[in-house]
Amino acid sequence: MDQTVEFICPECRSSLAAHIRHNARFQCSCGAQYEHVDGIYRLVPDDAYLKTFSFQWKKYYNLYDSPEEVAGTERTLRKLHITPELVKGKRVLDVGCGTGRFSRILSDWGATVVAVDLSEAIYVAQKNAGAREGITFAFADLFKLPFPAEYFDVILAWGVLHHTPSTESAFKTVVRHLKAGGVFSVYIYGKSKGSRRRMQNLYRKFTPHLPISVLYAFCLLAAPMYYLYKIPLIGRLLRVLIPMSQQKDYRLRIAETFDEFSPKYAWRHTFPEVHQWFVDVGLKDNAIYDPPILATGIKPFGAV
Ligand SMILES: C[S@@+](CC[C@H](N)C(=O)[O-])C[C@H]1O[C@@H](n2cnc3c(N)ncnc32)[C@H](O)[C@@H]1O
Ligand SMILES: [Zn+2]
């Protein structure tokens, strides 16, 4: 039994401690059914509106495994003021964990990590990081997190909140699980202008509605365009007309292009909007960089 993490029922909010069974299904007293199998607590029936992320992360399970990517992920955490000193011995929520790239590092830094995702990425994260001590994996929805309020010392939501039906409501729901004195760090898509972005927005009007395999085939076909982008003038035009990822690494380029065009929700926000959310929920010492919007805030003691 996992002694370190307290689960509550997402439906009736009562403690699940007495009901949890391991490698089995279990039932809350309200009748809701869950399971804990192969190291994953499953609190939802399926991956809801996130089929594209299930596909993407199962295919690209090791996208962030190279030493360069691991170093880049670590740099990202530090940029958000999340350091080994901050998280050691603390309870950290990695919400929308994807492949588990952040959870791995946070665990290596000595944190007790809870990795949550509402896509089948949670299976990938468990495979990637499950051998480490002190990580709990939950297939759950951030709008109905199975944990008490004011429970985590640090919450990280990297590239997640804008992929939900409402970024603002996701932000304000997740932050309820932050303890006083805790740190909330997010990366949210920034709004940007320019012809390339306008073209991406235009394509996105229909790409999320394509069958996943068709869209993925387009991404594969577009990947070699990268070399045509190097041709002066024609390249500049192509970059706008076919606005795919510019990553040098072939797999990263395909995955990023798919990530751009496939999600059902991919909202973009301005600096003042995101800043206002931090103010609305009473976070202090907010550090915001824009664009893209990387932001960190601290919940003061005595805040509601
Ligand atoms: C762009 S990926 C980012 C993954 C990871 N944070 C990273 O940076 O590698 C966004 C993730 O958010 C997850 N997600 C979106 N909506 C969610 C929700 N309501 N509850 C939990 N996870 C969600 C998706 O399934 C996906 O894995
Ligand atoms: Zn219940």
Coordinates of C-alpha atoms in Angstrom, one line a residue, residues 1-127:
M1 CA 0.0 0.0 0.0
D2 CA 1.2 3.5 -0.9
Q3 CA 1.6 5.2 2.5
T4 CA 2.8 8.5 1.2
V5 CA -0.2 9.7 -0.9
E6 CA -3.7 10.3 0.3
F7 CA -6.4 9.6 -2.3
I8 CA -9.9 10.9 -2.1
C9 CA -12.8 10.0 -4.3
P10 CA -13.2 12.4 -7.2
E11 CA -17.0 12.0 -7.1
C12 CA -17.9 12.3 -3.4
R13 CA -14.5 13.7 -2.1
S14 CA -14.4 11.2 0.8
S15 CA -11.2 9.4 1.7
L16 CA -10.4 6.3 -0.4
A17 CA -7.9 5.0 2.2
A18 CA -10.1 2.2 3.5
H19 CA -11.3 1.1 0.1
I20 CA -8.1 1.0 -2.0
R21 CA -7.1 -2.5 -3.1
H22 CA -3.9 -3.3 -5.0
N23 CA -3.8 -5.0 -8.3
A24 CA -7.5 -5.0 -8.2
R25 CA -10.6 -2.9 -8.8
F26 CA -12.1 -1.2 -5.7
Q27 CA -15.2 0.8 -4.9
C28 CA -15.8 3.9 -2.9
S29 CA -18.7 3.9 -0.4
C30 CA -20.5 6.2 -2.9
G31 CA -20.4 3.4 -5.4
A32 CA -17.8 4.9 -7.8
Q33 CA -15.4 2.2 -9.1
Y34 CA -11.7 2.6 -9.5
E35 CA -8.6 0.4 -9.8
H36 CA -5.0 0.1 -9.0
V37 CA -3.3 -2.1 -11.5
D38 CA 0.3 -2.3 -12.7
G39 CA 1.3 0.6 -10.5
I40 CA -1.3 3.0 -11.8
Y41 CA -4.4 4.3 -10.0
R42 CA -7.1 4.6 -12.5
L43 CA -9.8 7.1 -11.6
V44 CA -11.4 7.6 -15.0
P45 CA -13.0 5.3 -17.6
D46 CA -11.0 6.6 -20.6
D47 CA -8.8 9.3 -22.1
A48 CA -11.8 11.6 -22.9
Y49 CA -10.8 14.3 -25.4
L50 CA -7.1 13.4 -25.3
K51 CA -6.8 10.5 -27.9
T52 CA -4.2 12.4 -29.8
F53 CA -2.0 12.7 -26.7
S54 CA -2.4 9.0 -26.0
F55 CA -1.2 8.3 -29.6
Q56 CA 1.6 10.8 -29.5
W57 CA 3.1 9.8 -26.2
K58 CA 2.9 6.0 -26.9
K59 CA 4.6 6.5 -30.2
Y60 CA 7.2 9.0 -28.8
Y61 CA 7.7 7.4 -25.4
N62 CA 11.4 8.1 -25.4
L63 CA 11.4 11.5 -27.0
Y64 CA 13.0 13.2 -24.0
D65 CA 15.5 10.4 -23.1
S66 CA 18.7 11.7 -24.7
P67 CA 21.2 13.5 -22.4
E68 CA 20.5 16.8 -24.2
E69 CA 16.8 16.5 -23.6
V70 CA 17.2 15.5 -20.0
A71 CA 19.5 18.5 -19.5
G72 CA 17.0 20.7 -21.3
T73 CA 14.2 19.5 -19.1
E74 CA 16.3 20.2 -16.0
R75 CA 17.0 23.7 -17.3
T76 CA 13.3 24.3 -17.7
L77 CA 12.6 23.3 -14.1
R78 CA 15.3 25.7 -12.9
K79 CA 14.0 28.5 -15.1
L80 CA 10.7 28.1 -13.2
H81 CA 12.6 28.3 -9.9
I82 CA 12.0 24.6 -9.3
T83 CA 15.3 23.4 -7.9
P84 CA 16.6 20.3 -5.9
E85 CA 16.7 22.5 -2.8
L86 CA 13.1 23.5 -3.2
V87 CA 11.6 20.0 -3.8
K88 CA 13.7 17.7 -1.7
G89 CA 11.5 15.9 0.8
K90 CA 8.4 17.8 -0.6
R91 CA 5.2 16.6 -2.2
V92 CA 5.1 17.6 -5.9
L93 CA 2.3 17.2 -8.3
D94 CA 3.3 16.9 -12.0
V95 CA -0.1 17.4 -13.6
G96 CA -0.4 16.4 -17.3
C97 CA 2.9 14.5 -16.9
G98 CA 3.0 13.2 -20.5
T99 CA 6.1 10.9 -20.8
G100 CA 7.0 11.6 -17.2
R101 CA 10.2 13.6 -18.1
F102 CA 9.7 16.1 -15.3
S103 CA 8.6 13.5 -12.7
R104 CA 11.8 11.5 -13.2
I105 CA 14.0 14.5 -12.5
L106 CA 11.9 15.7 -9.6
S107 CA 12.1 12.2 -8.1
D108 CA 15.9 12.1 -8.5
W109 CA 16.0 15.5 -6.7
G110 CA 14.3 13.8 -3.7
A111 CA 10.7 14.8 -4.1
T112 CA 7.7 12.6 -3.4
V113 CA 6.1 12.9 -6.9
V114 CA 2.5 12.4 -8.0
A115 CA 2.3 12.1 -11.8
V116 CA -1.2 12.6 -13.2
D117 CA -2.5 12.4 -16.8
L118 CA -5.8 12.0 -18.4
S119 CA -4.3 10.3 -21.5
E120 CA -2.7 6.9 -21.9
A121 CA 0.6 8.8 -21.5
I122 CA 0.3 7.7 -17.9
Y123 CA 1.3 4.2 -18.9
V124 CA 4.3 5.6 -20.7
A125 CA 5.2 7.7 -17.7
Q126 CA 4.9 4.7 -15.4
K127 CA 7.2 2.6 -17.7

